[in-house]
Amino acid sequence: MNATQNLDVGIRILVILNGAWHLLRHDLGRDLSRSATRGRAGPATSPAQIGIPRPASSLPVVRFCTLLTRTRWTTLAKGRRPATSVGKCARSRAMSTLTLDTVSHYRGRGFAHTHDTPLLIRHHSQKECRYVVIAPWLDFMTRWNEGKVTAAELTDWQTTALRAVLGHVHSKSPFYRRRLAGVNLDIKDLADLAHIPYTTKDDLRDAMHGMLSGTVADAQFYFETTGTTGRPTPCPRSAMDFDLNVAPLAHALDLIVRKHFTDDGERPILAVVAPNDVHAACLSLSFAAKQIGIAKLDLFPITPTLGFARFFEVLVELRINMILCSPGLLMALAEMSSSYGVEVPDDLAVKVLLTTGEMCSDGMGRLLAQTWNADVYNFMYGSQEAGCPAVTRPDGTVVAIEPTYLLEVLDLETETTLGIEGYGELCLTTLVPGLKPLIRYRTGDLVSIAPDSTGRRTVKVLGRVKDMTDLGGRKRSAAEIDNTILADPELIYGYELEVHAVGGQDRVHVRVKAKEGADHDQLKALVAGRVTAAFGVPAEVTIHPLLDLKSATGGWVSWKTARIKDRRAQETDDIETRSAADLARAVEQAI
C-alpha cells in the first residue's frame, strides 16, 4: 500500500470516528429516523428536513471544515454546530465549505485524480451560513452506480424524496404554492404522482422567477434558457443542485476515460464545443473534468474571440482527443475543415466524440463515427431548465439518473401517464429540493424507456413530439427519418428533406451532400429506395454540393426546422424558424 493509499485509509478512519462522536452527542440517527417516518418536508437545510433517510453506508459528517489536498489535510475553520441543523456563524464566509477529496489512481495509469465529494454546501442569506447535508445523496448515488441498490430501495428513496420535494416547492415556490393549492400531497407511493398537475414550458415563461423556491441570490450559479424557442427563462442552481447534477456527469465521463485511455498512453484532453454564456454545459463539464483529473477547455468557434481558423489550429496544436459537441455542428466542422487546411480525421488526434445539445440518432452516431474515425457516445440528455436526467454508459446506452429524477412517459394521444416505461412524451420530476425543482415537467421530447438486464432504465431520445412528421398517413419520429436516410455513413455527409402533396399523395424530395469519392447514382438509388420502403411514399433524391447551414446549427433549436421543409403547410415566421436562421447567419459570419 503506497503513501497516498495509507493517507486515504487514515482519513476514512478519522471521518468515521469523528462522525460516531457526533452520533452519540447529537443523536443524529434518531433525528433522521424520526424525519423519515414523518416524511416531513421543508426548507432544504438538513437530512431531517429534506426527509431523506440516511443510508446505512453513508459517511458521517465531520465537525471540522476541511479540505484534503493531495498531500495533507488543511484545517480551514471549526463549525459551531453539527451539520444536521441550520447554524449561524460569526466567522468568515470562506470557512463554511467542507470537501472530502478521495484520492485515487487510474488503474496502473501512473497519474492520480481526485473525486470531489462535497459533504456540506453553504448558502448565504443576510450573512447567515446555511448548511445542506448532501452526503446521503452522494452516497446513495454511488451505491446506485455500483449496482448495490435494490429496486425496493430505489422506490423507497424516490417516494420519500418526492414527498419531500412536493412539500419544499409548496412552501417555497410562489408558482407551485398556487398550482398545488388544494392538491393532496400525501404521497403514499409513486403512482400517486399521476394526480399532481403538469408543469409546461409556457408555465416556466409565465412564472419566470416565481417558479423558484428561493431567489437568485440563493444560487451558486445562474443560467438561463437560450430563448431560441421562446422567452428565456431563469435557471439558477444552488450548490446542491449543481453538485448533484455534476456527480453523474463526472461518473459517466470517468468510465469513458478509463475505457479509452490506458496507463502508458496519451492523457485525455477534452474540448467542449458549446456556448458558455449563462449556459450550464461548459461549467458543469469543467467541474466534472476537475473531479476526475483530466484537462478540459472551452472551444466554441462561433465567437469573435476564437473563430473557426483558430479553432482548428487548437485542435491540431493541443492534439485534442475528446470533443463534446452537438451532432450537426460536428458534421459541419468535418465538412468545412479542409477550408482551413485541416483534414478530418487524418490531421487530428480525436478518439472520442461526446454528443449533446440535440438528438443523436443511431444513424447520426454511425455517421459521426465513420466521418471522424472516433467512438461516439450520446453523452448526456437534458436541458437548461431540467438539468441532466440521463447520461451515457461505456456500452453506448443512455440511462436515467433515478436517484435524483423521476421519469414518466405520457401517451401521445391521451396525454396521460403510461408509468415509468414505454413510448411517448417524457415527463420528469426533479427529486432534489433545490432552487428550481420541476414537478411533472412536460419536456416535449419523444422517448422510449425500457429496463435493461441490470434493472436500469435506458432512455432513447427520438426527437421532439412536435418534430414528428406525417408521411404516408403515419407520424414519423425524427429518429426514424434520420436512421433511414443516414444508413450509408461512408457515402453521405447530411441531408435536407422537402415533403410535397401531389394529387393527394405525399412525395418526398431528399437533397443529400455526398462524401468525396461516393458514387452519386448509387447514393441516390440507395436513399430513394430506403425512403420509399420505410415510409411508403415516392422519393426523389438529388446531390447538392452544399447544404443550408441551418442543417448544421438549427438542430439546437429544432431538428425539424433544421432539416425538413413541409410544403404541404403554409410557412410560418415563428420564433424557431427565426432562431435557426439567426444561428446559421452567425456561423456564416464566423466562417
mmCIF file of C-alpha atoms in Angstrom, residues 195-372:
data_model
loop_
_atom_site.group_PDB
_atom_site.id
_atom_site.type_symbol
_atom_site.label_atom_id
_atom_site.label_comp_id
_atom_site.label_asym_id
_atom_site.label_seq_id
_atom_site.Cartn_x
_atom_site.Cartn_y
_atom_site.Cartn_z
ATOM 1 C CA HIS A 195 -52.817 13.178 -9.503
ATOM 2 C CA ILE A 196 -50.348 16.072 -9.498
ATOM 3 C CA PRO A 197 -50.791 18.706 -12.261
ATOM 4 C CA TYR A 198 -48.253 19.013 -15.060
ATOM 5 C CA THR A 199 -45.745 21.833 -15.463
ATOM 6 C CA THR A 200 -45.216 23.101 -19.028
ATOM 7 C CA LYS A 201 -42.717 25.294 -20.857
ATOM 8 C CA ASP A 202 -45.386 28.009 -21.006
ATOM 9 C CA ASP A 203 -45.643 27.817 -17.221
ATOM 10 C CA LEU A 204 -41.895 28.478 -16.969
ATOM 11 C CA ARG A 205 -42.168 31.504 -19.272
ATOM 12 C CA ASP A 206 -45.210 32.893 -17.474
ATOM 13 C CA ALA A 207 -43.943 32.350 -13.939
ATOM 14 C CA MET A 208 -40.282 33.282 -14.563
ATOM 15 C CA HIS A 209 -38.692 33.938 -11.130
ATOM 16 C CA GLY A 210 -41.950 32.965 -9.420
ATOM 17 C CA MET A 211 -41.101 29.358 -10.304
ATOM 18 C CA LEU A 212 -38.081 29.430 -7.999
ATOM 19 C CA SER A 213 -38.020 28.030 -4.482
ATOM 20 C CA GLY A 214 -35.933 30.970 -3.345
ATOM 21 C CA THR A 215 -34.217 33.884 -5.056
ATOM 22 C CA VAL A 216 -31.316 34.237 -7.475
ATOM 23 C CA ALA A 217 -29.222 35.399 -4.507
ATOM 24 C CA ASP A 218 -29.573 31.867 -3.109
ATOM 25 C CA ALA A 219 -27.936 30.412 -6.224
ATOM 26 C CA GLN A 220 -24.391 29.199 -6.625
ATOM 27 C CA PHE A 221 -24.558 29.722 -10.397
ATOM 28 C CA TYR A 222 -27.000 31.464 -12.699
ATOM 29 C CA PHE A 223 -28.015 30.019 -16.072
ATOM 30 C CA GLU A 224 -30.961 30.575 -18.348
ATOM 31 C CA THR A 225 -32.530 29.007 -21.407
ATOM 32 C CA THR A 226 -31.282 30.175 -24.794
ATOM 33 C CA GLY A 227 -34.529 31.813 -25.906
ATOM 34 C CA THR A 228 -34.468 30.033 -29.284
ATOM 35 C CA THR A 229 -37.944 28.562 -28.759
ATOM 36 C CA GLY A 230 -39.456 31.342 -26.647
ATOM 37 C CA ARG A 231 -38.730 33.807 -23.898
ATOM 38 C CA PRO A 232 -35.501 32.956 -21.991
ATOM 39 C CA THR A 233 -36.306 31.647 -18.538
ATOM 40 C CA PRO A 234 -34.102 31.774 -15.403
ATOM 41 C CA CYS A 235 -32.382 28.537 -14.400
ATOM 42 C CA PRO A 236 -30.308 29.358 -11.296
ATOM 43 C CA ARG A 237 -28.812 26.403 -9.459
ATOM 44 C CA SER A 238 -27.998 26.183 -5.818
ATOM 45 C CA ALA A 239 -24.788 24.462 -4.798
ATOM 46 C CA MET A 240 -26.809 21.353 -4.024
ATOM 47 C CA ASP A 241 -28.482 21.422 -7.451
ATOM 48 C CA PHE A 242 -25.185 21.942 -9.222
ATOM 49 C CA ASP A 243 -23.136 19.327 -7.374
ATOM 50 C CA LEU A 244 -25.791 16.623 -7.635
ATOM 51 C CA ASN A 245 -26.098 17.389 -11.343
ATOM 52 C CA VAL A 246 -22.321 17.237 -11.905
ATOM 53 C CA ALA A 247 -21.850 13.976 -9.979
ATOM 54 C CA PRO A 248 -23.384 11.655 -12.620
ATOM 55 C CA LEU A 249 -21.612 13.574 -15.405
ATOM 56 C CA ALA A 250 -18.276 13.033 -13.683
ATOM 57 C CA HIS A 251 -19.053 9.352 -13.166
ATOM 58 C CA ALA A 252 -20.022 8.837 -16.822
ATOM 59 C CA LEU A 253 -17.006 10.795 -18.060
ATOM 60 C CA ASP A 254 -14.670 8.821 -15.804
ATOM 61 C CA LEU A 255 -15.912 5.490 -17.155
ATOM 62 C CA ILE A 256 -15.372 6.611 -20.751
ATOM 63 C CA VAL A 257 -11.900 7.946 -19.953
ATOM 64 C CA ARG A 258 -10.972 4.664 -18.266
ATOM 65 C CA LYS A 259 -12.165 2.754 -21.335
ATOM 66 C CA HIS A 260 -10.185 4.738 -23.900
ATOM 67 C CA PHE A 261 -7.025 5.924 -22.115
ATOM 68 C CA THR A 262 -4.522 3.480 -20.660
ATOM 69 C CA ASP A 263 -1.674 3.726 -18.166
ATOM 70 C CA ASP A 264 1.165 4.161 -20.639
ATOM 71 C CA GLY A 265 -0.766 6.029 -23.343
ATOM 72 C CA GLU A 266 -1.754 9.596 -24.026
ATOM 73 C CA ARG A 267 -3.583 11.705 -21.455
ATOM 74 C CA PRO A 268 -7.170 12.813 -22.198
ATOM 75 C CA ILE A 269 -7.813 16.417 -23.287
ATOM 76 C CA LEU A 270 -11.482 17.341 -23.577
ATOM 77 C CA ALA A 271 -12.685 20.241 -25.742
ATOM 78 C CA VAL A 272 -16.234 21.407 -25.041
ATOM 79 C CA VAL A 273 -17.656 22.979 -28.202
ATOM 80 C CA ALA A 274 -20.688 24.748 -26.788
ATOM 81 C CA PRO A 275 -21.743 28.278 -25.845
ATOM 82 C CA ASN A 276 -20.766 29.228 -22.301
ATOM 83 C CA ASP A 277 -22.706 32.440 -21.655
ATOM 84 C CA VAL A 278 -25.278 31.679 -18.905
ATOM 85 C CA HIS A 279 -25.175 28.091 -20.178
ATOM 86 C CA ALA A 280 -24.600 25.143 -17.874
ATOM 87 C CA ALA A 281 -22.731 22.699 -20.121
ATOM 88 C CA CYS A 282 -19.267 24.285 -20.091
ATOM 89 C CA LEU A 283 -19.175 24.956 -16.363
ATOM 90 C CA SER A 284 -20.620 21.557 -15.466
ATOM 91 C CA LEU A 285 -18.031 19.787 -17.609
ATOM 92 C CA SER A 286 -15.285 21.911 -16.040
ATOM 93 C CA PHE A 287 -16.214 20.597 -12.597
ATOM 94 C CA ALA A 288 -16.656 17.042 -13.881
ATOM 95 C CA ALA A 289 -13.258 17.116 -15.597
ATOM 96 C CA LYS A 290 -11.623 18.532 -12.452
ATOM 97 C CA GLN A 291 -13.121 15.798 -10.322
ATOM 98 C CA ILE A 292 -11.681 13.020 -12.469
ATOM 99 C CA GLY A 293 -8.398 14.809 -13.100
ATOM 100 C CA ILE A 294 -8.385 15.435 -16.856
ATOM 101 C CA ALA A 295 -7.633 18.538 -18.935
ATOM 102 C CA LYS A 296 -10.608 20.441 -20.339
ATOM 103 C CA LEU A 297 -11.022 23.596 -22.401
ATOM 104 C CA ASP A 298 -13.954 25.539 -23.866
ATOM 105 C CA LEU A 299 -13.597 25.825 -27.630
ATOM 106 C CA PHE A 300 -16.652 27.401 -29.248
ATOM 107 C CA PRO A 301 -15.773 28.679 -32.741
ATOM 108 C CA ILE A 302 -18.869 30.822 -33.213
ATOM 109 C CA THR A 303 -17.414 33.689 -31.199
ATOM 110 C CA PRO A 304 -15.364 36.717 -32.271
ATOM 111 C CA THR A 305 -12.668 35.856 -29.708
ATOM 112 C CA LEU A 306 -11.950 32.463 -31.303
ATOM 113 C CA GLY A 307 -13.342 31.879 -34.790
ATOM 114 C CA PHE A 308 -13.017 28.774 -36.948
ATOM 115 C CA ALA A 309 -9.413 29.313 -38.053
ATOM 116 C CA ARG A 310 -8.068 29.354 -34.503
ATOM 117 C CA PHE A 311 -10.488 26.572 -33.543
ATOM 118 C CA PHE A 312 -8.872 24.154 -35.982
ATOM 119 C CA GLU A 313 -5.390 25.332 -35.022
ATOM 120 C CA VAL A 314 -6.068 24.494 -31.364
ATOM 121 C CA LEU A 315 -7.423 21.053 -32.276
ATOM 122 C CA VAL A 316 -4.171 20.293 -34.073
ATOM 123 C CA GLU A 317 -1.710 22.046 -31.717
ATOM 124 C CA LEU A 318 -3.034 20.517 -28.499
ATOM 125 C CA ARG A 319 -3.850 17.163 -30.056
ATOM 126 C CA ILE A 320 -7.356 17.282 -28.644
ATOM 127 C CA ASN A 321 -8.539 13.697 -28.283
ATOM 128 C CA MET A 322 -12.058 14.176 -26.839
ATOM 129 C CA ILE A 323 -14.741 16.561 -28.118
ATOM 130 C CA LEU A 324 -18.166 17.327 -26.686
ATOM 131 C CA CYS A 325 -20.399 18.982 -29.290
ATOM 132 C CA SER A 326 -23.790 18.808 -30.987
ATOM 133 C CA PRO A 327 -24.041 16.201 -33.800
ATOM 134 C CA GLY A 328 -24.992 18.688 -36.517
ATOM 135 C CA LEU A 329 -22.109 21.021 -35.728
ATOM 136 C CA LEU A 330 -19.664 18.102 -35.625
ATOM 137 C CA MET A 331 -20.649 17.185 -39.178
ATOM 138 C CA ALA A 332 -20.374 20.808 -40.289
ATOM 139 C CA LEU A 333 -16.895 21.052 -38.756
ATOM 140 C CA ALA A 334 -15.785 17.936 -40.596
ATOM 141 C CA GLU A 335 -17.175 19.299 -43.850
ATOM 142 C CA MET A 336 -15.528 22.741 -43.583
ATOM 143 C CA SER A 337 -12.203 21.640 -42.077
ATOM 144 C CA SER A 338 -10.390 21.375 -45.404
ATOM 145 C CA SER A 339 -11.058 25.084 -45.994
ATOM 146 C CA TYR A 340 -8.756 25.737 -43.027
ATOM 147 C CA GLY A 341 -6.060 23.324 -44.100
ATOM 148 C CA VAL A 342 -7.146 20.505 -41.794
ATOM 149 C CA GLU A 343 -8.436 17.129 -42.895
ATOM 150 C CA VAL A 344 -10.833 15.255 -40.609
ATOM 151 C CA PRO A 345 -9.884 12.740 -39.319
ATOM 152 C CA ASP A 346 -6.347 12.393 -40.736
ATOM 153 C CA ASP A 347 -4.790 15.541 -39.217
ATOM 154 C CA LEU A 348 -6.417 15.173 -35.798
ATOM 155 C CA ALA A 349 -5.966 13.002 -32.722
ATOM 156 C CA VAL A 350 -9.672 12.760 -31.800
ATOM 157 C CA LYS A 351 -10.575 9.375 -30.301
ATOM 158 C CA VAL A 352 -13.886 10.105 -28.570
ATOM 159 C CA LEU A 353 -16.902 12.224 -29.532
ATOM 160 C CA LEU A 354 -19.472 13.084 -26.846
ATOM 161 C CA THR A 355 -22.708 14.408 -28.319
ATOM 162 C CA THR A 356 -25.277 16.617 -26.644
ATOM 163 C CA GLY A 357 -27.492 19.611 -27.421
ATOM 164 C CA GLU A 358 -29.770 17.845 -29.894
ATOM 165 C CA MET A 359 -30.967 14.369 -30.761
ATOM 166 C CA CYS A 360 -28.248 11.986 -31.903
ATOM 167 C CA SER A 361 -29.990 9.121 -33.689
ATOM 168 C CA ASP A 362 -28.312 5.775 -34.241
ATOM 169 C CA GLY A 363 -27.819 6.738 -37.876
ATOM 170 C CA MET A 364 -26.192 10.043 -36.940
ATOM 171 C CA GLY A 365 -23.963 8.260 -34.426
ATOM 172 C CA ARG A 366 -22.702 5.881 -37.110
ATOM 173 C CA LEU A 367 -22.159 8.805 -39.497
ATOM 174 C CA LEU A 368 -20.092 10.682 -36.908
ATOM 175 C CA ALA A 369 -18.058 7.581 -36.085
ATOM 176 C CA GLN A 370 -17.245 6.958 -39.746
ATOM 177 C CA THR A 371 -16.507 10.608 -40.531
ATOM 178 C CA TRP A 372 -14.278 11.322 -37.521
#
